[in-house]
XYZ file of C-alpha atoms in Angstrom:
351
model
C 165.958 -81.864 130.484
C 165.383 -81.486 126.754
C 161.666 -82.094 127.256
C 161.369 -79.266 129.826
C 163.006 -76.800 127.420
C 160.392 -77.583 124.797
C 157.693 -76.644 127.281
C 159.372 -73.505 128.626
C 160.108 -71.870 125.261
C 156.518 -71.964 123.918
C 155.217 -70.849 127.301
C 157.619 -67.891 127.305
C 156.565 -67.061 123.741
C 152.853 -67.087 124.632
C 153.357 -65.003 127.773
C 155.413 -62.479 125.808
C 152.706 -62.175 123.183
C 150.036 -61.451 125.782
C 152.239 -58.927 127.556
C 153.004 -57.176 124.297
C 149.329 -57.242 123.361
C 148.553 -55.217 126.464
C 151.367 -52.766 125.720
C 150.366 -52.297 122.098
C 146.706 -51.857 123.015
C 147.569 -49.238 125.625
C 149.686 -47.269 123.149
C 147.152 -47.521 120.324
C 144.272 -46.331 122.480
C 145.975 -43.079 123.487
C 144.643 -40.321 121.232
C 142.927 -37.052 121.841
C 139.261 -36.897 120.833
C 138.936 -35.237 117.454
C 137.194 -31.852 117.437
C 134.115 -31.121 115.362
C 135.225 -28.333 112.997
C 133.138 -27.008 110.119
C 133.452 -24.328 107.463
C 131.951 -21.823 107.100
C 131.172 -21.093 110.733
C 127.553 -20.695 111.922
C 125.126 -19.219 111.124
C 126.166 -20.051 107.532
C 125.311 -23.495 106.179
C 128.314 -25.820 106.693
C 130.001 -27.179 103.565
C 133.298 -28.681 104.818
C 133.769 -30.808 107.944
C 137.050 -31.955 109.485
C 137.098 -35.761 109.727
C 140.544 -37.053 110.657
C 144.309 -36.497 110.823
C 146.453 -39.437 109.724
C 150.015 -40.080 110.832
C 149.854 -43.887 110.893
C 147.526 -46.922 110.826
C 146.077 -46.349 114.311
C 144.478 -43.124 113.069
C 142.476 -45.252 110.611
C 141.624 -47.859 113.277
C 143.852 -50.378 111.516
C 145.140 -52.748 114.191
C 147.771 -55.286 113.287
C 147.359 -58.787 114.701
C 149.300 -59.246 117.915
C 151.348 -62.160 116.603
C 152.512 -60.039 113.640
C 153.431 -57.193 115.966
C 155.448 -59.572 118.082
C 157.280 -61.030 115.089
C 158.026 -57.583 113.705
C 159.236 -56.576 117.160
C 161.669 -59.483 117.184
C 162.868 -58.580 113.675
C 163.344 -54.948 114.653
C 160.783 -53.852 112.058
C 158.723 -50.820 112.986
C 156.502 -48.608 110.847
C 157.843 -45.075 110.992
C 155.306 -42.235 111.283
C 154.634 -40.127 108.218
C 157.125 -37.248 108.074
C 156.630 -35.275 104.856
C 153.554 -36.317 102.865
C 152.972 -35.083 99.325
C 151.191 -37.261 96.759
C 147.912 -38.910 97.813
C 145.480 -41.193 96.059
C 142.614 -43.509 96.926
C 142.001 -46.440 94.587
C 138.632 -47.866 93.537
C 138.717 -50.279 96.491
C 139.019 -47.370 98.925
C 142.647 -48.055 99.839
C 144.776 -45.039 100.701
C 148.295 -44.395 99.353
C 150.492 -41.591 100.742
C 153.891 -40.610 99.338
C 156.388 -39.562 102.012
C 159.158 -37.508 100.424
C 161.348 -37.669 103.561
C 161.131 -41.414 104.158
C 161.271 -41.981 100.359
C 158.466 -44.485 100.539
C 154.737 -44.964 100.030
C 152.373 -45.737 102.899
C 149.561 -48.144 102.045
C 146.443 -48.340 104.248
C 143.617 -50.842 103.717
C 140.872 -50.378 106.299
C 138.655 -53.106 104.822
C 141.256 -55.833 105.310
C 142.881 -54.232 108.368
C 146.344 -54.123 106.779
C 149.079 -51.607 106.068
C 152.673 -51.515 104.875
C 155.220 -49.312 103.151
C 156.945 -49.852 99.840
C 159.193 -50.224 97.883
C 161.877 -52.453 99.350
C 165.622 -51.803 99.219
C 165.979 -53.540 95.843
C 163.947 -50.855 94.047
C 164.432 -47.666 96.073
C 162.884 -44.290 95.380
C 165.254 -41.327 95.485
C 162.793 -38.450 95.367
C 159.150 -39.603 95.162
C 156.566 -36.897 94.622
C 153.173 -38.083 93.401
C 151.206 -41.289 92.906
C 148.359 -42.594 90.752
C 146.612 -45.941 90.282
C 144.687 -47.466 87.385
C 141.794 -49.926 87.120
C 144.197 -52.802 86.369
C 145.876 -52.504 89.758
C 149.036 -50.751 88.576
C 150.597 -48.051 90.742
C 152.620 -45.185 89.267
C 155.089 -43.095 91.277
C 157.004 -40.078 90.000
C 160.646 -40.034 91.040
C 161.786 -36.474 90.450
C 165.503 -37.055 91.051
C 165.674 -40.152 88.866
C 163.490 -38.423 86.250
C 161.384 -41.562 85.756
C 158.007 -43.024 86.617
C 158.262 -46.277 88.558
C 155.485 -48.816 88.130
C 154.336 -51.326 90.764
C 151.436 -53.691 91.314
C 150.135 -56.061 94.010
C 149.646 -53.198 96.490
C 153.186 -51.994 95.800
C 154.811 -55.298 96.754
C 155.856 -56.084 93.193
C 158.035 -53.800 91.080
C 157.165 -53.907 87.371
C 159.303 -51.414 85.448
C 160.169 -47.769 84.909
C 159.198 -45.416 82.091
C 160.367 -42.025 80.861
C 164.120 -42.285 81.368
C 165.846 -39.988 78.903
C 162.629 -38.149 78.094
C 161.390 -36.802 81.425
C 163.333 -34.044 83.167
C 161.521 -33.491 86.473
C 158.292 -35.486 86.749
C 156.007 -34.336 89.548
C 152.205 -34.599 89.351
C 150.487 -37.783 88.101
C 146.950 -38.717 87.117
C 145.262 -41.522 85.183
C 142.710 -40.519 82.569
C 140.370 -43.501 82.315
C 138.405 -41.784 79.573
C 141.374 -41.858 77.181
C 143.368 -44.732 78.722
C 146.333 -42.517 79.477
C 148.781 -41.830 82.265
C 149.380 -38.080 82.471
C 152.732 -36.882 83.817
C 153.476 -33.286 84.783
C 157.065 -32.443 83.889
C 157.861 -29.277 85.816
C 161.147 -28.481 84.070
C 159.767 -29.136 80.577
C 156.606 -27.147 81.428
C 154.553 -29.861 79.758
C 152.095 -32.672 80.389
C 153.324 -35.947 78.869
C 150.900 -38.716 77.903
C 151.555 -42.473 78.111
C 149.278 -45.265 76.906
C 148.107 -47.294 79.907
C 148.036 -50.575 77.977
C 151.666 -50.649 76.830
C 153.097 -47.589 78.661
C 154.384 -46.120 75.416
C 154.731 -42.364 75.007
C 151.772 -40.862 73.101
C 152.423 -37.135 73.014
C 152.312 -34.015 75.140
C 150.156 -31.064 76.124
C 151.473 -27.492 76.158
C 154.957 -26.052 76.413
C 156.695 -23.185 78.230
C 154.898 -19.838 78.188
C 152.238 -17.705 79.858
C 149.411 -17.584 77.306
C 146.380 -19.898 77.431
C 147.379 -23.547 77.165
C 151.051 -22.983 78.023
C 152.758 -23.549 81.370
C 155.400 -22.083 83.639
C 156.600 -24.717 86.115
C 153.359 -26.703 86.528
C 153.268 -29.049 89.518
C 150.019 -30.944 90.149
C 147.217 -32.480 88.105
C 143.756 -33.987 88.620
C 141.426 -35.780 86.188
C 137.662 -36.096 86.745
C 135.590 -39.164 85.856
C 134.559 -37.567 82.562
C 138.213 -37.071 81.629
C 138.527 -33.321 82.097
C 142.071 -32.298 83.082
C 142.960 -29.706 85.761
C 146.548 -28.480 86.108
C 148.223 -26.251 88.715
C 150.241 -23.889 86.519
C 152.171 -22.843 89.590
C 154.457 -20.017 88.480
C 151.775 -18.604 86.203
C 149.672 -18.520 89.419
C 146.622 -20.116 87.831
C 144.646 -23.285 87.211
C 144.245 -24.449 83.629
C 141.481 -26.772 82.417
C 141.640 -29.043 79.348
C 139.394 -31.502 77.536
C 140.183 -35.228 77.875
C 142.143 -34.957 74.634
C 144.211 -32.047 75.935
C 142.541 -29.101 74.236
C 142.506 -25.878 76.252
C 139.128 -24.979 77.826
C 139.674 -22.189 80.333
C 141.953 -20.747 82.969
C 141.445 -18.830 86.198
C 143.593 -17.259 88.892
C 146.430 -14.767 89.182
C 149.122 -13.772 91.653
C 147.930 -11.941 94.758
C 147.763 -12.049 98.538
C 144.012 -12.241 99.148
C 141.105 -14.668 98.718
C 140.633 -15.759 95.122
C 144.296 -15.137 94.266
C 147.267 -17.501 94.418
C 150.698 -17.295 95.973
C 151.990 -20.860 95.506
C 149.226 -23.102 94.076
C 150.041 -26.793 94.428
C 147.483 -29.583 94.712
C 144.255 -29.383 92.716
C 141.166 -31.611 92.866
C 137.482 -31.566 91.950
C 134.436 -32.784 93.920
C 131.309 -34.497 92.588
C 129.600 -31.139 91.985
C 132.467 -29.884 89.839
C 133.787 -27.474 92.464
C 137.559 -26.989 92.208
C 139.837 -27.193 95.263
C 143.288 -25.577 95.156
C 145.933 -25.995 97.862
C 148.066 -22.897 98.323
C 151.316 -23.790 100.085
C 152.078 -20.227 101.185
C 148.535 -19.258 102.213
C 148.302 -22.531 104.215
C 144.748 -23.029 103.037
C 142.490 -24.668 100.494
C 140.410 -22.401 98.268
C 137.231 -23.684 96.638
C 136.023 -22.337 93.293
C 132.891 -23.078 91.310
C 133.274 -24.755 87.893
C 133.569 -21.316 86.295
C 136.542 -20.367 88.501
C 134.684 -18.050 90.888
C 135.697 -18.209 94.538
C 133.170 -19.862 96.850
C 135.090 -20.129 100.132
C 138.342 -21.290 101.702
C 139.255 -23.346 104.742
C 142.347 -23.934 106.854
C 144.909 -21.288 107.777
C 148.349 -21.359 109.339
C 148.770 -23.454 112.479
C 149.443 -26.813 114.126
C 145.901 -27.462 115.346
C 143.454 -29.778 113.603
C 142.007 -28.045 110.572
C 145.074 -25.807 110.184
C 147.995 -26.300 107.805
C 151.720 -25.761 107.599
C 152.994 -25.851 104.025
C 150.273 -28.076 102.544
C 151.011 -29.644 99.165
C 148.940 -32.458 97.657
C 145.197 -33.056 97.606
C 142.894 -35.857 96.466
C 139.086 -36.169 96.502
C 137.643 -39.675 96.382
C 134.291 -40.985 95.151
C 132.623 -40.203 98.506
C 133.757 -36.567 98.388
C 136.337 -37.215 101.084
C 139.077 -34.589 100.787
C 142.633 -35.684 101.644
C 145.219 -32.913 102.101
C 148.959 -33.428 102.634
C 149.787 -31.180 105.576
C 153.493 -31.552 104.918
C 155.239 -29.650 107.721
C 152.689 -30.858 110.265
C 153.660 -34.441 109.277
C 150.140 -35.640 108.610
C 147.360 -36.085 106.101
C 144.185 -34.285 107.097
C 140.813 -35.577 105.928
C 137.692 -33.487 105.355
C 134.204 -34.147 104.049
C 132.426 -32.078 101.415
C 128.876 -31.783 102.748
C 126.955 -32.086 99.525
C 123.669 -30.179 99.352
C 121.133 -29.282 96.675
C 121.215 -25.734 98.013
C 124.973 -25.362 97.580
C 125.915 -22.635 95.114
C 126.977 -24.325 91.913
C 126.747 -22.209 88.805
C 127.514 -24.703 86.011
């Protein structure tokens, strides 16, 4: 009798796995074909192409092994879809990180190794995560606005390291790593400053700017982006402009002002720069992304209000990777949309 039980249990386990494999495959394969959308529309030469919309691993063709799915099913573990994305980054290995402000977690997607997970665990919770950045040493930085700290992780977010900024930061939001100077840059919205930390020892080094509306000063800044050469771009949100600084933090130029038409800003949030130096600005109230040349002159915009692919509903963060892939947090549509900058020698680029 005992011998028969030993045979029945493994057999039941194997049968269950195969049945679940069929169920999971059926669910994963159900997705509408993605449309081919380009901007600007013909007959103009296309510059931006819609690539993908990400709500979970299946949208990146990441398929968990059936045995792991079965074990997670037994444990009651299930990856929740993205609900309210904000901060986005792609590390040097091409792995995607998405901060979900609603689920208070970070989604990690690794297409190369066909893996994904969320972090942190319950021992080191995030109360109000906003943005994320990674460095070349494998460290991951997350701004926790409510806690007024930056939390540091490594090992793909599986290992908590420490926090920095407690007692100094007031409302940290945007994050970026400046590899040129070896610094972590933290936007503090309430302080209206950019704070600098040394990457090697995570000690405070100084700050950029203060509250005000003249060149080099800020009024509730939110997001930040650093190019490979170390130049710093900041969304000075309630001054309705983008400010540009040298790697050392010296003011270079500014562009933008409040308005309700192309080339103006209503609620500038995410900012990023492509390989040609063109500057992308997410406007949360316009529901679009405007593209400016390096001198701050409007080239075009894409998006618009809606639920369809290529449209936005309260977009926030943006990141452009080394392949000129453009990732936009489409927050109220509960997804990250991906676009491709179609690089061309004939593309207008003044500087």
